[in-house]
Amino acid sequence: MGEGRCTIIITFAKDIGKLCECYRETYFKLERVIILDTSEHWSKSVANLTNSECNLLVSDVRLLADIYWLESYDIKIEQRNPYLESELAT
């Protein structure tokens, strides 16, 4: 906890069963990865989240970073959402 860079991936996984397999291959070089799958909470892709839903997600990401004492982290959003991207950048 707290040491080293971490990558947080925000995604909407249509097939939760293949999620680990997919990310193991895609991000296997990264030391620390946290995957946030929004499909259990919202029935729409990250690209289609409202501004209010994005604000909830931003709060959750920041809380997660605090809980895990993440000193530095990158965020990758698999489905483009300009509002979410701008809120996470601040």
PDB file of C-alpha atoms in Angstrom:
ATOM      1  CA  MET A   1       0.000   0.000   0.000  1.00  0.00           C
ATOM      2  CA  GLY A   2       1.097   3.510  -0.744  1.00  0.00           C
ATOM      3  CA  GLU A   3       4.361   2.754  -2.497  1.00  0.00           C
ATOM      4  CA  GLY A   4       4.811   2.743  -6.231  1.00  0.00           C
ATOM      5  CA  ARG A   5       2.598   3.761  -9.057  1.00  0.00           C
ATOM      6  CA  CYS A   6      -0.843   2.204  -9.437  1.00  0.00           C
ATOM      7  CA  THR A   7      -3.144   2.093 -12.452  1.00  0.00           C
ATOM      8  CA  ILE A   8      -6.888   2.366 -11.895  1.00  0.00           C
ATOM      9  CA  ILE A   9      -8.943   1.103 -14.815  1.00  0.00           C
ATOM     10  CA  ILE A  10     -12.571   2.193 -15.092  1.00  0.00           C
ATOM     11  CA  THR A  11     -14.641  -0.034 -17.338  1.00  0.00           C
ATOM     12  CA  PHE A  12     -18.082  -1.452 -18.057  1.00  0.00           C
ATOM     13  CA  ALA A  13     -17.599  -5.198 -18.427  1.00  0.00           C
ATOM     14  CA  LYS A  14     -20.275  -6.918 -20.464  1.00  0.00           C
ATOM     15  CA  ASP A  15     -18.831 -10.325 -19.616  1.00  0.00           C
ATOM     16  CA  ILE A  16     -17.530 -10.329 -16.067  1.00  0.00           C
ATOM     17  CA  GLY A  17     -16.198 -13.865 -16.440  1.00  0.00           C
ATOM     18  CA  LYS A  18     -13.613 -12.815 -19.016  1.00  0.00           C
ATOM     19  CA  LEU A  19     -12.616  -9.631 -17.207  1.00  0.00           C
ATOM     20  CA  CYS A  20      -9.613 -11.031 -15.304  1.00  0.00           C
ATOM     21  CA  GLU A  21      -8.369 -12.984 -18.293  1.00  0.00           C
ATOM     22  CA  CYS A  22      -8.562  -9.919 -20.532  1.00  0.00           C
ATOM     23  CA  TYR A  23      -6.776  -7.598 -18.115  1.00  0.00           C
ATOM     24  CA  ARG A  24      -4.149 -10.141 -17.189  1.00  0.00           C
ATOM     25  CA  GLU A  25      -3.030 -10.115 -20.814  1.00  0.00           C
ATOM     26  CA  THR A  26      -3.500  -6.390 -21.436  1.00  0.00           C
ATOM     27  CA  TYR A  27      -1.946  -5.001 -18.255  1.00  0.00           C
ATOM     28  CA  PHE A  28       0.340  -7.832 -17.144  1.00  0.00           C
ATOM     29  CA  LYS A  29       3.425  -5.563 -17.176  1.00  0.00           C
ATOM     30  CA  LEU A  30       1.964  -3.206 -14.580  1.00  0.00           C
ATOM     31  CA  GLU A  31       2.794  -3.930 -10.963  1.00  0.00           C
ATOM     32  CA  ARG A  32      -0.339  -2.590  -9.320  1.00  0.00           C
ATOM     33  CA  VAL A  33      -3.742  -2.509 -11.014  1.00  0.00           C
ATOM     34  CA  ILE A  34      -7.212  -1.815  -9.630  1.00  0.00           C
ATOM     35  CA  ILE A  35     -10.157  -2.507 -11.933  1.00  0.00           C
ATOM     36  CA  LEU A  36     -13.412  -0.641 -11.307  1.00  0.00           C
ATOM     37  CA  ASP A  37     -16.223  -2.366 -13.171  1.00  0.00           C
ATOM     38  CA  THR A  38     -19.345  -0.189 -13.248  1.00  0.00           C
ATOM     39  CA  SER A  39     -21.640  -2.839 -14.764  1.00  0.00           C
ATOM     40  CA  GLU A  40     -22.968  -4.021 -11.396  1.00  0.00           C
ATOM     41  CA  HIS A  41     -24.174  -0.531 -10.471  1.00  0.00           C
ATOM     42  CA  TRP A  42     -25.112   1.057 -13.784  1.00  0.00           C
ATOM     43  CA  SER A  43     -26.615  -0.791 -16.727  1.00  0.00           C
ATOM     44  CA  LYS A  44     -24.923   1.461 -19.255  1.00  0.00           C
ATOM     45  CA  SER A  45     -21.425   2.056 -20.467  1.00  0.00           C
ATOM     46  CA  VAL A  46     -19.125   4.591 -18.815  1.00  0.00           C
ATOM     47  CA  ALA A  47     -19.482   6.713 -21.963  1.00  0.00           C
ATOM     48  CA  ASN A  48     -23.206   7.118 -21.256  1.00  0.00           C
ATOM     49  CA  LEU A  49     -23.038   8.053 -17.576  1.00  0.00           C
ATOM     50  CA  THR A  50     -24.704  11.329 -16.623  1.00  0.00           C
ATOM     51  CA  ASN A  51     -22.710  14.115 -14.987  1.00  0.00           C
ATOM     52  CA  SER A  52     -24.290  13.220 -11.645  1.00  0.00           C
ATOM     53  CA  GLU A  53     -23.281   9.569 -12.030  1.00  0.00           C
ATOM     54  CA  CYS A  54     -19.772  10.653 -13.021  1.00  0.00           C
ATOM     55  CA  ASN A  55     -19.522  12.755  -9.870  1.00  0.00           C
ATOM     56  CA  LEU A  56     -20.409   9.699  -7.764  1.00  0.00           C
ATOM     57  CA  LEU A  57     -17.757   7.666  -9.551  1.00  0.00           C
ATOM     58  CA  VAL A  58     -15.134  10.394  -9.048  1.00  0.00           C
ATOM     59  CA  SER A  59     -15.905  10.416  -5.313  1.00  0.00           C
ATOM     60  CA  ASP A  60     -15.521   6.638  -5.199  1.00  0.00           C
ATOM     61  CA  VAL A  61     -12.179   6.749  -7.025  1.00  0.00           C
ATOM     62  CA  ARG A  62     -10.837   9.371  -4.622  1.00  0.00           C
ATOM     63  CA  LEU A  63     -12.061   7.389  -1.623  1.00  0.00           C
ATOM     64  CA  LEU A  64     -10.429   4.248  -3.001  1.00  0.00           C
ATOM     65  CA  ALA A  65      -7.143   6.125  -3.433  1.00  0.00           C
ATOM     66  CA  ASP A  66      -7.344   7.281   0.194  1.00  0.00           C
ATOM     67  CA  ILE A  67      -8.233   3.844   1.550  1.00  0.00           C
ATOM     68  CA  TYR A  68      -5.307   2.201  -0.234  1.00  0.00           C
ATOM     69  CA  TRP A  69      -2.974   5.134   0.497  1.00  0.00           C
ATOM     70  CA  LEU A  70      -2.164   5.543  -3.168  1.00  0.00           C
ATOM     71  CA  GLU A  71       0.504   8.211  -3.441  1.00  0.00           C
ATOM     72  CA  SER A  72       0.459   8.242  -7.218  1.00  0.00           C
ATOM     73  CA  TYR A  73      -1.861   6.630  -9.706  1.00  0.00           C
ATOM     74  CA  ASP A  74      -2.904   6.746 -13.329  1.00  0.00           C
ATOM     75  CA  ILE A  75      -6.487   6.370 -14.432  1.00  0.00           C
ATOM     76  CA  LYS A  76      -7.493   4.653 -17.655  1.00  0.00           C
ATOM     77  CA  ILE A  77     -11.105   4.963 -18.746  1.00  0.00           C
ATOM     78  CA  GLU A  78     -12.004   2.307 -21.285  1.00  0.00           C
ATOM     79  CA  GLN A  79     -15.082   4.068 -22.663  1.00  0.00           C
ATOM     80  CA  ARG A  80     -14.534   7.753 -23.415  1.00  0.00           C
ATOM     81  CA  ASN A  81     -16.494  10.210 -21.264  1.00  0.00           C
ATOM     82  CA  PRO A  82     -15.141  13.786 -21.515  1.00  0.00           C
ATOM     83  CA  TYR A  83     -16.916  14.995 -18.376  1.00  0.00           C
ATOM     84  CA  LEU A  84     -15.581  12.104 -16.279  1.00  0.00           C
ATOM     85  CA  GLU A  85     -12.082  12.616 -17.667  1.00  0.00           C
ATOM     86  CA  SER A  86     -12.112  16.322 -16.793  1.00  0.00           C
ATOM     87  CA  GLU A  87     -13.431  15.701 -13.264  1.00  0.00           C
ATOM     88  CA  LEU A  88     -10.814  13.043 -12.555  1.00  0.00           C
ATOM     89  CA  ALA A  89      -8.072  15.363 -13.817  1.00  0.00           C
ATOM     90  CA  THR A  90      -8.842  17.999 -11.158  1.00  0.00           C
TER      91      THR A  90
END
